[in-house]
């Protein structure tokens, strides 16, 4: 705690402020010195699970009484947020931690911050571990040069089979990287549903930062049999990174555009031959596409 105090104490920590504190996602060593200082400093800690948080605090040598811990989870967030607001209005410093990682991303916390901001009180972020960014950093998910950058965080998909399938079908057209979360007892169902993505690469990040962490990347349609090969592969919490759509989708679009432009200036057979030479696409497939384009333009002659 001395190192935390030396590193972080020089910063101003206003009273009547909410401190949103990221905590480790598995490895207790992944806590920041600033987080330790804030958790020691605050008057109250709102937390997703008071017993879990008390154990974490004791591991760091931080002594907080049961009265200084306030349960705030998905089932009571709106009500408990008002208790936090009342404390802040009395000038107390309050920290909020979820069970693991950064609050408000997939865990509770967003409603709490919104309630605090609604009454013009201050929310201060104390950043740290996040399963989302941790998984992306080791996935090696590289987008095509012409593809949009960034990623889509979809979190936990619906648990019902039909709703999950509909959600994945909706995500299927997303060319960016997609990040999902899943529990061990549903990873097989998610893997089966993701199979419709074919050879699109998917990284399974399991038990990140923990003793049995494993990171594996393979085509979506190969995940179900891969999981069945070893029961241990389905154990633990998962972050699933669907890589950006493969370059072939961009190539298809370029092929279509080239063929379309050539049809406007040269005979159909010439357009097909040139497009096949440039792109390597099948002449038979290109001929069929060319006929459809020409017919759509009102010239069925095939000239």
C-alpha positions as a LaTeX table, in Angstrom:
\begin{tabular}{lrrr}
\hline
Residue & $x$ (\AA) & $y$ (\AA) & $z$ (\AA) \\
\hline
Unk1 & 0.00 & 0.00 & 0.00 \\
Unk2 & 3.00 & 2.30 & 0.54 \\
Unk3 & 3.87 & 2.11 & $-3.18$ \\
Unk4 & 0.26 & 2.89 & $-4.11$ \\
Unk5 & 0.22 & 5.90 & $-1.81$ \\
Unk6 & 3.53 & 7.20 & $-3.14$ \\
Unk7 & 2.43 & 6.82 & $-6.76$ \\
Unk8 & $-1.13$ & 8.12 & $-6.51$ \\
Unk9 & $-1.51$ & 10.38 & $-3.46$ \\
Unk10 & $-0.32$ & 13.55 & $-5.22$ \\
Unk11 & $-3.47$ & 13.65 & $-7.36$ \\
Unk12 & $-6.55$ & 15.48 & $-6.08$ \\
Unk13 & $-9.45$ & 13.22 & $-5.11$ \\
Unk14 & $-12.53$ & 15.42 & $-4.68$ \\
Unk15 & $-15.16$ & 14.63 & $-2.09$ \\
Unk16 & $-18.72$ & 14.01 & $-3.23$ \\
Unk17 & $-17.46$ & 12.08 & $-6.27$ \\
Unk18 & $-18.08$ & 8.57 & $-7.57$ \\
Unk19 & $-14.92$ & 6.63 & $-8.45$ \\
Unk20 & $-15.54$ & 3.95 & $-11.07$ \\
Unk21 & $-12.72$ & 1.48 & $-10.41$ \\
Unk22 & $-11.59$ & $-1.33$ & $-12.70$ \\
Unk23 & $-10.47$ & $-4.50$ & $-10.91$ \\
Unk24 & $-8.65$ & $-7.63$ & $-12.15$ \\
Unk25 & $-10.45$ & $-10.05$ & $-14.47$ \\
Unk26 & $-8.76$ & $-13.02$ & $-12.82$ \\
Unk27 & $-5.20$ & $-12.38$ & $-11.75$ \\
Unk28 & $-5.11$ & $-10.35$ & $-8.53$ \\
Unk29 & $-1.77$ & $-8.85$ & $-9.57$ \\
Unk30 & $-3.50$ & $-6.94$ & $-12.37$ \\
Unk31 & $-4.64$ & $-4.05$ & $-10.16$ \\
Unk32 & $-3.33$ & $-0.52$ & $-10.60$ \\
Unk33 & $-1.61$ & 1.43 & $-7.84$ \\
Unk34 & $-4.18$ & 4.19 & $-8.30$ \\
Unk35 & $-7.03$ & 1.72 & $-7.82$ \\
Unk36 & $-5.50$ & 0.48 & $-4.56$ \\
Unk37 & $-5.11$ & 4.03 & $-3.31$ \\
Unk38 & $-8.70$ & 4.95 & $-4.17$ \\
Unk39 & $-10.16$ & 1.80 & $-2.60$ \\
Unk40 & $-8.28$ & 2.61 & 0.60 \\
Unk41 & $-9.30$ & 6.28 & 0.50 \\
Unk42 & $-13.05$ & 6.15 & $-0.15$ \\
Unk43 & $-15.72$ & 6.22 & 2.54 \\
Unk44 & $-17.84$ & 3.53 & 0.90 \\
Unk45 & $-17.49$ & 0.91 & $-1.84$ \\
Unk46 & $-20.54$ & $-0.02$ & $-3.86$ \\
Unk47 & $-20.01$ & $-3.45$ & $-5.35$ \\
Unk48 & $-21.68$ & $-6.19$ & $-7.33$ \\
Unk49 & $-21.06$ & $-8.82$ & $-4.63$ \\
Unk50 & $-20.03$ & $-7.66$ & $-1.16$ \\
Unk51 & $-18.49$ & $-11.02$ & $-0.16$ \\
Unk52 & $-16.41$ & $-11.20$ & $-3.34$ \\
Unk53 & $-15.23$ & $-7.60$ & $-2.93$ \\
Unk54 & $-14.41$ & $-8.07$ & 0.76 \\
Unk55 & $-12.21$ & $-11.03$ & $-0.13$ \\
Unk56 & $-10.44$ & $-9.00$ & $-2.82$ \\
Unk57 & $-9.84$ & $-6.09$ & $-0.45$ \\
Unk58 & $-8.36$ & $-8.37$ & 2.20 \\
Unk59 & $-6.00$ & $-9.84$ & $-0.39$ \\
Unk60 & $-4.60$ & $-6.34$ & $-0.86$ \\
Unk61 & $-4.49$ & $-5.57$ & 2.85 \\
Unk62 & $-7.36$ & $-3.06$ & 2.68 \\
Unk63 & $-9.62$ & $-3.06$ & 5.73 \\
Unk64 & $-13.23$ & $-2.01$ & 5.16 \\
Unk65 & $-16.08$ & $-2.83$ & 7.50 \\
Unk66 & $-19.29$ & $-4.45$ & 6.31 \\
Unk67 & $-21.03$ & $-1.10$ & 6.80 \\
Unk68 & $-18.69$ & 0.45 & 4.25 \\
Unk69 & $-19.75$ & $-2.00$ & 1.53 \\
Unk70 & $-22.99$ & $-1.43$ & $-0.39$ \\
Unk71 & $-24.47$ & $-4.09$ & $-2.69$ \\
Unk72 & $-25.24$ & $-2.69$ & $-6.13$ \\
Unk73 & $-26.01$ & $-5.25$ & $-8.84$ \\
Unk74 & $-28.25$ & $-5.72$ & $-11.87$ \\
Unk75 & $-31.31$ & $-6.47$ & $-9.73$ \\
Unk76 & $-31.16$ & $-3.39$ & $-7.50$ \\
Unk77 & $-29.06$ & $-0.91$ & $-9.49$ \\
Unk78 & $-31.71$ & 1.80 & $-9.80$ \\
Unk79 & $-32.62$ & 1.73 & $-6.09$ \\
Unk80 & $-29.04$ & 1.37 & $-4.83$ \\
Unk81 & $-27.91$ & 4.19 & $-7.10$ \\
Unk82 & $-30.07$ & 6.58 & $-5.10$ \\
Unk83 & $-28.30$ & 5.50 & $-1.90$ \\
Unk84 & $-24.98$ & 6.26 & $-3.57$ \\
Unk85 & $-26.24$ & 9.66 & $-4.73$ \\
Unk86 & $-27.34$ & 10.48 & $-1.16$ \\
Unk87 & $-23.88$ & 9.60 & 0.15 \\
Unk88 & $-22.22$ & 11.75 & $-2.51$ \\
Unk89 & $-24.49$ & 14.67 & $-1.65$ \\
Unk90 & $-23.26$ & 14.37 & 1.94 \\
Unk91 & $-19.72$ & 14.82 & 0.64 \\
Unk92 & $-18.60$ & 11.20 & 0.82 \\
Unk93 & $-16.23$ & 9.59 & $-1.67$ \\
Unk94 & $-17.77$ & 6.40 & $-3.09$ \\
Unk95 & $-16.08$ & 3.80 & $-5.29$ \\
Unk96 & $-17.92$ & 1.34 & $-7.48$ \\
Unk97 & $-16.44$ & $-2.02$ & $-8.51$ \\
Unk98 & $-17.95$ & $-4.95$ & $-10.37$ \\
Unk99 & $-16.89$ & $-8.53$ & $-9.70$ \\
Unk100 & $-14.20$ & $-8.32$ & $-12.38$ \\
Unk101 & $-12.95$ & $-5.87$ & $-14.97$ \\
Unk102 & $-14.28$ & $-2.46$ & $-15.88$ \\
Unk103 & $-17.78$ & $-1.57$ & $-14.59$ \\
Unk104 & $-20.48$ & $-0.51$ & $-16.99$ \\
Unk105 & $-19.14$ & $-2.41$ & $-20.01$ \\
Unk106 & $-21.04$ & $-5.67$ & $-19.59$ \\
Unk107 & $-21.45$ & $-5.53$ & $-15.82$ \\
Unk108 & $-23.67$ & $-3.09$ & $-13.86$ \\
Unk109 & $-22.52$ & 0.49 & $-13.43$ \\
Unk110 & $-23.94$ & 2.45 & $-16.35$ \\
Unk111 & $-27.21$ & 3.28 & $-14.56$ \\
Unk112 & $-25.27$ & 4.31 & $-11.47$ \\
Unk113 & $-23.08$ & 6.73 & $-13.43$ \\
Unk114 & $-26.15$ & 8.12 & $-15.23$ \\
Unk115 & $-27.91$ & 8.73 & $-11.90$ \\
Unk116 & $-24.86$ & 10.53 & $-10.53$ \\
Unk117 & $-24.52$ & 12.72 & $-13.62$ \\
Unk118 & $-28.25$ & 13.53 & $-13.61$ \\
Unk119 & $-27.84$ & 15.44 & $-10.34$ \\
Unk120 & $-24.63$ & 17.13 & $-11.58$ \\
Unk121 & $-22.27$ & 15.12 & $-9.40$ \\
Unk122 & $-18.89$ & 13.92 & $-10.64$ \\
Unk123 & $-17.90$ & 10.45 & $-11.83$ \\
Unk124 & $-14.15$ & 9.76 & $-11.96$ \\
Unk125 & $-12.78$ & 6.78 & $-13.89$ \\
Unk126 & $-9.94$ & 4.69 & $-12.49$ \\
Unk127 & $-9.10$ & 2.55 & $-15.53$ \\
Unk128 & $-7.60$ & $-0.90$ & $-15.54$ \\
Unk129 & $-8.29$ & $-4.45$ & $-16.67$ \\
Unk130 & $-10.97$ & $-5.18$ & $-19.30$ \\
Unk131 & $-11.70$ & $-8.59$ & $-20.79$ \\
Unk132 & $-12.80$ & $-6.96$ & $-24.05$ \\
Unk133 & $-9.59$ & $-5.11$ & $-24.83$ \\
Unk134 & $-7.47$ & $-7.93$ & $-23.39$ \\
Unk135 & $-8.97$ & $-10.45$ & $-25.82$ \\
Unk136 & $-8.67$ & $-8.15$ & $-28.83$ \\
Unk137 & $-5.01$ & $-7.50$ & $-28.04$ \\
Unk138 & $-4.10$ & $-11.19$ & $-28.38$ \\
Unk139 & $-6.55$ & $-12.18$ & $-31.14$ \\
Unk140 & $-4.47$ & $-10.86$ & $-34.02$ \\
Unk141 & $-7.65$ & $-9.76$ & $-35.76$ \\
Unk142 & $-6.49$ & $-7.79$ & $-38.81$ \\
Unk143 & $-8.97$ & $-6.05$ & $-41.09$ \\
Unk144 & $-8.51$ & $-5.73$ & $-44.84$ \\
Unk145 & $-6.89$ & $-2.42$ & $-45.89$ \\
Unk146 & $-10.12$ & $-1.09$ & $-47.36$ \\
Unk147 & $-12.34$ & $-2.37$ & $-44.55$ \\
Unk148 & $-13.65$ & $-0.18$ & $-41.70$ \\
Unk149 & $-11.55$ & $-0.23$ & $-38.54$ \\
Unk150 & $-12.69$ & $-0.67$ & $-34.97$ \\
Unk151 & $-14.83$ & $-3.36$ & $-33.39$ \\
Unk152 & $-18.41$ & $-4.04$ & $-32.32$ \\
Unk153 & $-18.97$ & $-5.16$ & $-28.74$ \\
Unk154 & $-22.08$ & $-7.36$ & $-28.70$ \\
Unk155 & $-21.58$ & $-8.88$ & $-25.23$ \\
Unk156 & $-23.80$ & $-11.80$ & $-24.27$ \\
Unk157 & $-26.17$ & $-12.92$ & $-27.03$ \\
Unk158 & $-29.71$ & $-14.17$ & $-26.20$ \\
Unk159 & $-29.80$ & $-17.59$ & $-24.54$ \\
Unk160 & $-32.81$ & $-18.95$ & $-26.47$ \\
Unk161 & $-31.81$ & $-20.84$ & $-29.61$ \\
Unk162 & $-33.99$ & $-18.95$ & $-32.06$ \\
Unk163 & $-33.15$ & $-15.52$ & $-30.67$ \\
Unk164 & $-29.44$ & $-16.32$ & $-30.63$ \\
Unk165 & $-29.56$ & $-17.51$ & $-34.25$ \\
Unk166 & $-31.38$ & $-14.33$ & $-35.27$ \\
Unk167 & $-28.79$ & $-12.19$ & $-33.50$ \\
Unk168 & $-25.90$ & $-13.95$ & $-35.25$ \\
Unk169 & $-27.65$ & $-13.66$ & $-38.61$ \\
Unk170 & $-27.91$ & $-9.93$ & $-37.98$ \\
Unk171 & $-24.21$ & $-9.76$ & $-37.08$ \\
Unk172 & $-23.24$ & $-11.85$ & $-40.10$ \\
Unk173 & $-23.10$ & $-8.82$ & $-42.35$ \\
Unk174 & $-20.87$ & $-6.87$ & $-39.96$ \\
Unk175 & $-17.43$ & $-6.61$ & $-41.55$ \\
Unk176 & $-15.71$ & $-5.27$ & $-38.44$ \\
Unk177 & $-14.31$ & $-7.31$ & $-35.57$ \\
Unk178 & $-17.08$ & $-8.51$ & $-33.21$ \\
Unk179 & $-16.55$ & $-9.25$ & $-29.51$ \\
Unk180 & $-18.90$ & $-11.61$ & $-27.65$ \\
Unk181 & $-18.98$ & $-12.93$ & $-24.09$ \\
Unk182 & $-20.13$ & $-16.40$ & $-23.08$ \\
Unk183 & $-20.41$ & $-18.65$ & $-20.04$ \\
Unk184 & $-18.97$ & $-22.21$ & $-20.06$ \\
Unk185 & $-22.34$ & $-23.97$ & $-20.01$ \\
Unk186 & $-23.42$ & $-22.16$ & $-23.19$ \\
Unk187 & $-20.19$ & $-22.06$ & $-25.21$ \\
Unk188 & $-21.12$ & $-25.20$ & $-27.19$ \\
Unk189 & $-24.45$ & $-23.66$ & $-28.21$ \\
Unk190 & $-22.77$ & $-20.42$ & $-29.24$ \\
Unk191 & $-20.14$ & $-22.33$ & $-31.23$ \\
Unk192 & $-22.84$ & $-24.23$ & $-33.10$ \\
Unk193 & $-24.67$ & $-21.01$ & $-33.92$ \\
Unk194 & $-21.45$ & $-19.32$ & $-35.12$ \\
Unk195 & $-20.86$ & $-22.13$ & $-37.62$ \\
Unk196 & $-22.88$ & $-20.22$ & $-40.22$ \\
Unk197 & $-19.89$ & $-17.87$ & $-40.50$ \\
Unk198 & $-18.02$ & $-20.63$ & $-42.33$ \\
Unk199 & $-14.27$ & $-20.05$ & $-42.57$ \\
Unk200 & $-14.33$ & $-16.64$ & $-40.88$ \\
Unk201 & $-11.68$ & $-16.72$ & $-38.15$ \\
Unk202 & $-12.79$ & $-16.72$ & $-34.51$ \\
Unk203 & $-10.58$ & $-16.44$ & $-31.42$ \\
Unk204 & $-11.70$ & $-18.14$ & $-28.21$ \\
Unk205 & $-10.05$ & $-16.46$ & $-25.21$ \\
Unk206 & $-10.73$ & $-18.64$ & $-22.17$ \\
Unk207 & $-9.95$ & $-17.90$ & $-18.52$ \\
Unk208 & $-7.84$ & $-14.88$ & $-19.41$ \\
Unk209 & $-5.07$ & $-13.95$ & $-16.93$ \\
Unk210 & $-5.79$ & $-17.10$ & $-14.86$ \\
Unk211 & $-3.71$ & $-20.24$ & $-14.42$ \\
Unk212 & $-5.41$ & $-22.19$ & $-17.20$ \\
Unk213 & $-5.72$ & $-19.35$ & $-19.73$ \\
Unk214 & $-5.96$ & $-20.51$ & $-23.33$ \\
Unk215 & $-6.18$ & $-18.58$ & $-26.58$ \\
Unk216 & $-7.14$ & $-20.41$ & $-29.78$ \\
Unk217 & $-8.01$ & $-19.11$ & $-33.25$ \\
Unk218 & $-9.73$ & $-21.26$ & $-35.87$ \\
Unk219 & $-12.45$ & $-21.07$ & $-38.54$ \\
Unk220 & $-15.96$ & $-20.66$ & $-37.15$ \\
Unk221 & $-17.25$ & $-23.91$ & $-38.64$ \\
Unk222 & $-14.42$ & $-25.90$ & $-37.01$ \\
Unk223 & $-15.07$ & $-24.70$ & $-33.46$ \\
Unk224 & $-17.79$ & $-27.25$ & $-32.47$ \\
Unk225 & $-15.68$ & $-30.37$ & $-33.22$ \\
Unk226 & $-12.60$ & $-28.70$ & $-31.72$ \\
Unk227 & $-14.43$ & $-28.12$ & $-28.43$ \\
Unk228 & $-15.66$ & $-31.72$ & $-28.33$ \\
Unk229 & $-12.11$ & $-33.08$ & $-28.66$ \\
Unk230 & $-11.29$ & $-32.00$ & $-25.10$ \\
Unk231 & $-13.83$ & $-31.27$ & $-22.34$ \\
Unk232 & $-11.37$ & $-28.83$ & $-20.74$ \\
Unk233 & $-11.72$ & $-26.53$ & $-23.75$ \\
Unk234 & $-15.29$ & $-25.67$ & $-22.69$ \\
Unk235 & $-14.45$ & $-24.81$ & $-19.10$ \\
Unk236 & $-14.19$ & $-21.25$ & $-17.83$ \\
Unk237 & $-15.42$ & $-17.84$ & $-18.93$ \\
Unk238 & $-15.02$ & $-16.93$ & $-22.59$ \\
Unk239 & $-14.41$ & $-13.83$ & $-24.65$ \\
Unk240 & $-15.10$ & $-14.68$ & $-28.29$ \\
Unk241 & $-13.54$ & $-12.48$ & $-30.96$ \\
Unk242 & $-15.01$ & $-12.83$ & $-34.45$ \\
Unk243 & $-12.33$ & $-11.53$ & $-36.79$ \\
Unk244 & $-13.10$ & $-8.96$ & $-39.50$ \\
Unk245 & $-14.74$ & $-10.35$ & $-42.63$ \\
Unk246 & $-12.14$ & $-11.99$ & $-44.91$ \\
Unk247 & $-10.65$ & $-10.13$ & $-47.84$ \\
Unk248 & $-12.48$ & $-12.36$ & $-50.31$ \\
Unk249 & $-15.65$ & $-10.36$ & $-49.68$ \\
Unk250 & $-13.84$ & $-7.19$ & $-50.82$ \\
Unk251 & $-12.48$ & $-9.10$ & $-53.84$ \\
Unk252 & $-16.00$ & $-10.18$ & $-54.83$ \\
Unk253 & $-17.14$ & $-6.58$ & $-54.72$ \\
Unk254 & $-14.17$ & $-5.46$ & $-56.85$ \\
Unk255 & $-14.80$ & $-8.25$ & $-59.37$ \\
Unk256 & $-18.44$ & $-7.25$ & $-59.66$ \\
Unk257 & $-17.50$ & $-3.59$ & $-60.18$ \\
Unk258 & $-14.88$ & $-4.40$ & $-62.83$ \\
Unk259 & $-17.27$ & $-6.63$ & $-64.74$ \\
Unk260 & $-19.97$ & $-3.98$ & $-64.57$ \\
Unk261 & $-17.64$ & $-1.29$ & $-65.95$ \\
Unk262 & $-16.35$ & $-3.50$ & $-68.77$ \\
Unk263 & $-19.88$ & $-4.45$ & $-69.86$ \\
Unk264 & $-20.54$ & $-0.78$ & $-70.46$ \\
Unk265 & $-17.72$ & $-0.54$ & $-73.00$ \\
Unk266 & $-16.91$ & $-3.96$ & $-74.52$ \\
Unk267 & $-18.84$ & $-7.08$ & $-75.65$ \\
Unk268 & $-19.98$ & $-9.49$ & $-72.98$ \\
Unk269 & $-17.49$ & $-12.25$ & $-73.82$ \\
Unk270 & $-14.61$ & $-9.80$ & $-73.80$ \\
Unk271 & $-15.74$ & $-8.38$ & $-70.46$ \\
Unk272 & $-15.82$ & $-11.89$ & $-68.98$ \\
Unk273 & $-12.39$ & $-12.81$ & $-70.37$ \\
Unk274 & $-10.70$ & $-9.62$ & $-69.15$ \\
Unk275 & $-12.30$ & $-9.86$ & $-65.70$ \\
Unk276 & $-11.23$ & $-13.50$ & $-65.35$ \\
Unk277 & $-7.66$ & $-12.64$ & $-66.37$ \\
Unk278 & $-7.44$ & $-9.78$ & $-63.87$ \\
Unk279 & $-9.14$ & $-11.38$ & $-60.86$ \\
Unk280 & $-8.67$ & $-15.11$ & $-61.37$ \\
Unk281 & $-12.41$ & $-15.69$ & $-60.99$ \\
Unk282 & $-14.17$ & $-18.54$ & $-62.81$ \\
Unk283 & $-15.16$ & $-17.67$ & $-66.38$ \\
Unk284 & $-18.35$ & $-19.74$ & $-66.09$ \\
Unk285 & $-19.44$ & $-17.90$ & $-62.94$ \\
Unk286 & $-18.53$ & $-14.55$ & $-64.48$ \\
Unk287 & $-20.48$ & $-15.38$ & $-67.64$ \\
Unk288 & $-23.59$ & $-16.09$ & $-65.59$ \\
Unk289 & $-23.19$ & $-12.84$ & $-63.66$ \\
Unk290 & $-22.59$ & $-10.92$ & $-66.87$ \\
Unk291 & $-25.79$ & $-12.29$ & $-68.41$ \\
Unk292 & $-27.75$ & $-11.23$ & $-65.33$ \\
Unk293 & $-26.26$ & $-7.73$ & $-65.50$ \\
Unk294 & $-26.89$ & $-7.41$ & $-69.22$ \\
Unk295 & $-30.48$ & $-8.64$ & $-68.88$ \\
Unk296 & $-31.06$ & $-6.22$ & $-66.02$ \\
Unk297 & $-29.91$ & $-3.45$ & $-68.36$ \\
Unk298 & $-32.50$ & $-4.50$ & $-70.93$ \\
Unk299 & $-30.23$ & $-6.18$ & $-73.50$ \\
Unk300 & $-30.88$ & $-9.95$ & $-73.52$ \\
Unk301 & $-28.87$ & $-10.53$ & $-76.70$ \\
Unk302 & $-25.67$ & $-11.45$ & $-74.91$ \\
Unk303 & $-23.66$ & $-9.57$ & $-77.52$ \\
\hline
\end{tabular}
